[in-house]
Coordinates of C-alpha atoms and ligand atoms in Angstrom, one line a residue:
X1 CA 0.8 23.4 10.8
X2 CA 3.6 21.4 9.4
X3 CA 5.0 22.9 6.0
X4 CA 5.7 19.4 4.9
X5 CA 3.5 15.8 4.0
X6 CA 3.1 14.3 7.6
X7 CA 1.8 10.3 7.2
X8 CA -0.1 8.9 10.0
X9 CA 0.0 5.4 11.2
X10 CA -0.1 3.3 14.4
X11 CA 2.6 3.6 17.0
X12 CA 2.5 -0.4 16.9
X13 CA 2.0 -3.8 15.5
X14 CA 2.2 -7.3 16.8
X15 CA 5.2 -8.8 15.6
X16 CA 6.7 -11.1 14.7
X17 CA 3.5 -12.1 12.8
X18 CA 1.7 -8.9 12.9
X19 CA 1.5 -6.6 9.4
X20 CA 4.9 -4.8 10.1
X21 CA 6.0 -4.6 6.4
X22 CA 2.4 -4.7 5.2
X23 CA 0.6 -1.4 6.6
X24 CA -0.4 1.2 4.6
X25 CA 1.5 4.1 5.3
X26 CA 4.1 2.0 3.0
X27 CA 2.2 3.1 0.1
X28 CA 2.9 6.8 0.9
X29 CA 6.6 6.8 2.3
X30 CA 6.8 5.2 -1.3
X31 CA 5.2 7.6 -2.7
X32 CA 7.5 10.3 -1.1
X33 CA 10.5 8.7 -1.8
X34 CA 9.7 8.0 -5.4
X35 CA 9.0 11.8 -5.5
X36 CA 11.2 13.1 -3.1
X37 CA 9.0 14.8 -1.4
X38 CA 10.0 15.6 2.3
X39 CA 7.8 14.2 4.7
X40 CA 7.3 13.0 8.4
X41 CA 5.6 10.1 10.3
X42 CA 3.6 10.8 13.4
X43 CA 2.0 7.5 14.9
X44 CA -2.0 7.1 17.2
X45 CA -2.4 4.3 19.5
X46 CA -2.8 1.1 18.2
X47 CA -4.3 0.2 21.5
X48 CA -8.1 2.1 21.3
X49 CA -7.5 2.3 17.3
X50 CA -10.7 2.1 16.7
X51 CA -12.1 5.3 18.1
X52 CA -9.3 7.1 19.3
X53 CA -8.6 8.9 15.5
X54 CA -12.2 8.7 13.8
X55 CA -12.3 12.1 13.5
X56 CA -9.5 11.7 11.2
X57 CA -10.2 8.4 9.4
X58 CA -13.8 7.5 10.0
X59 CA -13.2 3.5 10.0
X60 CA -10.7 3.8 12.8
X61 CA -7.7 2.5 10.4
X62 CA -4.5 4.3 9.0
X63 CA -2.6 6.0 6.9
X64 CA -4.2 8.8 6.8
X65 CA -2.2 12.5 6.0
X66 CA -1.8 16.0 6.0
X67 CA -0.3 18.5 3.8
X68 CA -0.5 21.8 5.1
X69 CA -4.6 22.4 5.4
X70 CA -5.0 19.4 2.9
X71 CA -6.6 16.4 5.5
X72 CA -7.2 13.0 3.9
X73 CA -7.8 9.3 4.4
X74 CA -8.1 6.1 2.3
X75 CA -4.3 5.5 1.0
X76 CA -5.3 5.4 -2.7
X77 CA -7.0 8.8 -2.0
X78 CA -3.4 9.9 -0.7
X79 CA -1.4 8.3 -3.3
X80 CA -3.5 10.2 -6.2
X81 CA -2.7 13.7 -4.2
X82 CA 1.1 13.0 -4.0
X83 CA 0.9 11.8 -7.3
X84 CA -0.3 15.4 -8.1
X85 CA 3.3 16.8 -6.9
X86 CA 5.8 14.6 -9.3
X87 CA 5.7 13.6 -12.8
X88 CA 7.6 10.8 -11.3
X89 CA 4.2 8.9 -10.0
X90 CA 1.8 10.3 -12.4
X91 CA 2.5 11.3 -16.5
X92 CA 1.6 14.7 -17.5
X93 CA 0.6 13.5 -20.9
X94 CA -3.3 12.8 -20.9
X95 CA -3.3 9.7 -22.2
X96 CA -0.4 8.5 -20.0
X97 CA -2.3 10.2 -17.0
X98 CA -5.3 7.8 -18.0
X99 CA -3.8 4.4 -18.1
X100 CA -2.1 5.6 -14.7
X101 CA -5.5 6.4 -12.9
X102 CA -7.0 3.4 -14.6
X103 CA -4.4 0.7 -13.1
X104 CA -4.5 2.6 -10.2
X105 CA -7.7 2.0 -9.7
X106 CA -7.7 -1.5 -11.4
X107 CA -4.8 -2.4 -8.3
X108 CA -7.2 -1.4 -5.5
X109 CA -10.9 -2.3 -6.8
X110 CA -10.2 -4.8 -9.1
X111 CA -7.5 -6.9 -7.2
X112 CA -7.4 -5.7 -3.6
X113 CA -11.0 -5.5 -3.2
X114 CA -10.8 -9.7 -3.6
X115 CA -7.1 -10.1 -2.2
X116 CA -7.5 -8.8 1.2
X117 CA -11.2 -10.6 2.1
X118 CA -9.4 -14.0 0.6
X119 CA -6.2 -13.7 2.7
X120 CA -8.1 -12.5 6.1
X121 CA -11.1 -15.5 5.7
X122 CA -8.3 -17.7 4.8
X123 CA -6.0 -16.9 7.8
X124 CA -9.0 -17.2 9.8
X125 CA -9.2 -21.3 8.6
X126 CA -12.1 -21.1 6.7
X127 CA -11.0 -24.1 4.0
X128 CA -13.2 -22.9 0.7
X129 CA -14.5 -19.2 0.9
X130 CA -15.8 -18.9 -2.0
X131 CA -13.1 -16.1 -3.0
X132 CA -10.7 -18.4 -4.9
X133 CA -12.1 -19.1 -7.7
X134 CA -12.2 -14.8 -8.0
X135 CA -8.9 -14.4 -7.1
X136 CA -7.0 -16.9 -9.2
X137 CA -9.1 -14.9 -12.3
X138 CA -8.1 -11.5 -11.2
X139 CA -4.7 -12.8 -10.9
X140 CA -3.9 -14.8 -14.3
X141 CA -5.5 -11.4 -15.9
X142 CA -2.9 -9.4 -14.0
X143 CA 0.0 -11.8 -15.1
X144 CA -1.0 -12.1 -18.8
X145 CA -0.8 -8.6 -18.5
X146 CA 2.3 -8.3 -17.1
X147 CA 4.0 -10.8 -19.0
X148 CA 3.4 -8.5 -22.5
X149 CA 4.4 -5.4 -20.6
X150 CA 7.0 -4.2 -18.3
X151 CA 5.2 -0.9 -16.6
X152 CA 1.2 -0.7 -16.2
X153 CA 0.9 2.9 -17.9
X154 CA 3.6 5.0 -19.8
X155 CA 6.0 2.3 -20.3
X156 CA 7.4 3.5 -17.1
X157 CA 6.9 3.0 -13.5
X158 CA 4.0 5.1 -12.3
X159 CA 1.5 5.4 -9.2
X160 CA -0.3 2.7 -10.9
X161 CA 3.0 0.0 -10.3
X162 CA 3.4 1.2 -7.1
X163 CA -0.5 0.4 -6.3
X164 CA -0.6 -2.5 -7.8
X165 CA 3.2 -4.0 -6.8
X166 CA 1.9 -3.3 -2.9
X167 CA -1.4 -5.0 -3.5
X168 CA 0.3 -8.0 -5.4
X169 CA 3.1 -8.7 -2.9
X170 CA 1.3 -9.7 0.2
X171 CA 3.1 -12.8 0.9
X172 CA 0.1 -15.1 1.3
X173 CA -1.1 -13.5 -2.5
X174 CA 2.6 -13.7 -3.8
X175 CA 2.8 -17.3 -3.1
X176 CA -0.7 -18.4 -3.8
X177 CA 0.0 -20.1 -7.3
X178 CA 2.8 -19.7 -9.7
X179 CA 3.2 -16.4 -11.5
X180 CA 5.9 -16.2 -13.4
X181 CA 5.1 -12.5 -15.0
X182 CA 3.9 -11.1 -11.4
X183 CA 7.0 -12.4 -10.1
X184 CA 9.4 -10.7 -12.2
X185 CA 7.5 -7.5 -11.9
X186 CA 7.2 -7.5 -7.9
X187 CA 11.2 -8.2 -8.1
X188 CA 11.2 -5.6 -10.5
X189 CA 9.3 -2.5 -8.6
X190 CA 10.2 -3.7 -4.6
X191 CA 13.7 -3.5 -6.1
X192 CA 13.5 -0.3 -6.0
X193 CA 15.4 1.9 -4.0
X194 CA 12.8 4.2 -2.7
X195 CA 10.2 1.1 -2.1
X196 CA 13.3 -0.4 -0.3
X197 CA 13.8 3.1 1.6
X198 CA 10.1 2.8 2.6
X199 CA 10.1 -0.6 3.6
X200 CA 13.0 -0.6 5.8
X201 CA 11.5 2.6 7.6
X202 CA 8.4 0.8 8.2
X203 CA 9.9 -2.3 9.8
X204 CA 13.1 0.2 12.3
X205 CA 9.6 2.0 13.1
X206 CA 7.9 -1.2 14.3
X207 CA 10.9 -3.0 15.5
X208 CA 11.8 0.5 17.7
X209 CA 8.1 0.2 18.8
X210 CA 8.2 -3.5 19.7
X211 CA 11.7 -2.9 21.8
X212 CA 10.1 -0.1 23.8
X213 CA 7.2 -2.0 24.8
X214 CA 9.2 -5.2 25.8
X215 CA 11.0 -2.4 28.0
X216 CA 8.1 -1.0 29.5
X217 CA 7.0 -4.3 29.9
X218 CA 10.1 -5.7 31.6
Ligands
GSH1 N1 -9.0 1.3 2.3 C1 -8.1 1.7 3.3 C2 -7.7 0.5 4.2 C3 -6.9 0.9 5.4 C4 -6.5 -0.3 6.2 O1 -6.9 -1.5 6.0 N2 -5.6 0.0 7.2 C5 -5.1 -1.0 8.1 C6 -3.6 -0.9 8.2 S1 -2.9 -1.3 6.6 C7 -5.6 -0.7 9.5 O2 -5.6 0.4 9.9 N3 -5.9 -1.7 10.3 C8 -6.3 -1.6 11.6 C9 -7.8 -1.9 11.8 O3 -8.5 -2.0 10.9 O4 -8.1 -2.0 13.0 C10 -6.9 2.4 2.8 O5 -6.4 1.9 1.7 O6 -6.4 3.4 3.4

């Protein structure tokens, strides 16, 4: 059993177009980084994704991770058990700790839970689905909020920022609108040199990926 955090995703994307950039296991290289936590990434097989790893995540997606016996899916779940390890991501005081867990929260069921079935009906050319209306709410909420505050919870960057910054800087989300506020604070928290770290990991992993299979392809 590995002694340190492994992160699981797929061993490819599409690309240029596909999610490289975008999929989950971002959120917990983050997460490590921020905390400097040592970690590895092992990749399944994208092709067969959706049964080939169900007995680790049971809807066939990723990241999921393990920490020495510690198993666990859904990338929120993960980011909350990292968060666990490093005052960095998550404040020791109480009601710090709160206003962390509740933006955390707020990033994935209050604004992912509408951003993600907008962007996919809308990639897929449906011209009104119903969503926008929902989604341009959620958003002018989030960027009144952000435009009287710098950090979500504690006045400093937290779990909660990273949650929420990931969420909130898909590009078809980003540019959906004008947003002065959420703009400043995605600048803000992708500026970052461990989201930066993360990111650039993400993409050499999928570009490495993309290169071998044009190989194998030949
Ligand atoms: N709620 C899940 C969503 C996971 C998710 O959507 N994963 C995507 C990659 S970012 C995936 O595995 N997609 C492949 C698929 O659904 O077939 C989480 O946050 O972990």
């Amino acid at each position: 059993m590995a002694d340190n955090v492994v992160i699981w995703t797929l061993d490819w994307v599409p690309m240029p177009d596909g999610p490289a950039g975008f999929v989950r296991d971002l959120r917990l290289r983050w997460a490590c980084e921020e905390a400097g936590l040592s970690y590895e990434v092992r990749t399944i097989p994208f092709e067969g994704r959706e049964a080939n790893h169900l007995d680790r995540q049971p809807f066939g997606q990723v990241p999921y991770l393990d920490d020495g016996e510690i198993r666990m899916f859904e990338s929120g779940a993960c980011l909350l058990h990292l968060a666990r390890k490093s005052e960095v991501l998550m404040p020791r005081d109480p009601v710090d700790e709160a206003q962390a867990l509740q933006w955390t929260f707020a990033a994935l069921n209050s604004v992912e839970m509408v951003s993600v079935p907008w962007w996919f009906l809308d990639m897929t050319g449906a011209q009104e689905n119903g969503l926008t209306g929902w989604l341009e709410s959620r958003l002018s909420h989030i960027d009144r909020v952000l435009s009287e505050r710098e950090w979500l919870a504690a006045d400093r960057f937290t779990v909660a920022d990273l949650a929420m910054a990931d969420v909130l800087r898909v590009g078809k989300v980003r540019s959906f609108g004008d947003r002065p506020a959420t703009e400043a604070y995605l600048s803000r928290v992708t500026d970052r040199p461990a989201f930066k770290k993360a990111y650039s990991d993400q993409m050499a992993h999928f570009a490495a990926a993309e290169a071998k299979r044009a190989q194998a392809q030949g």
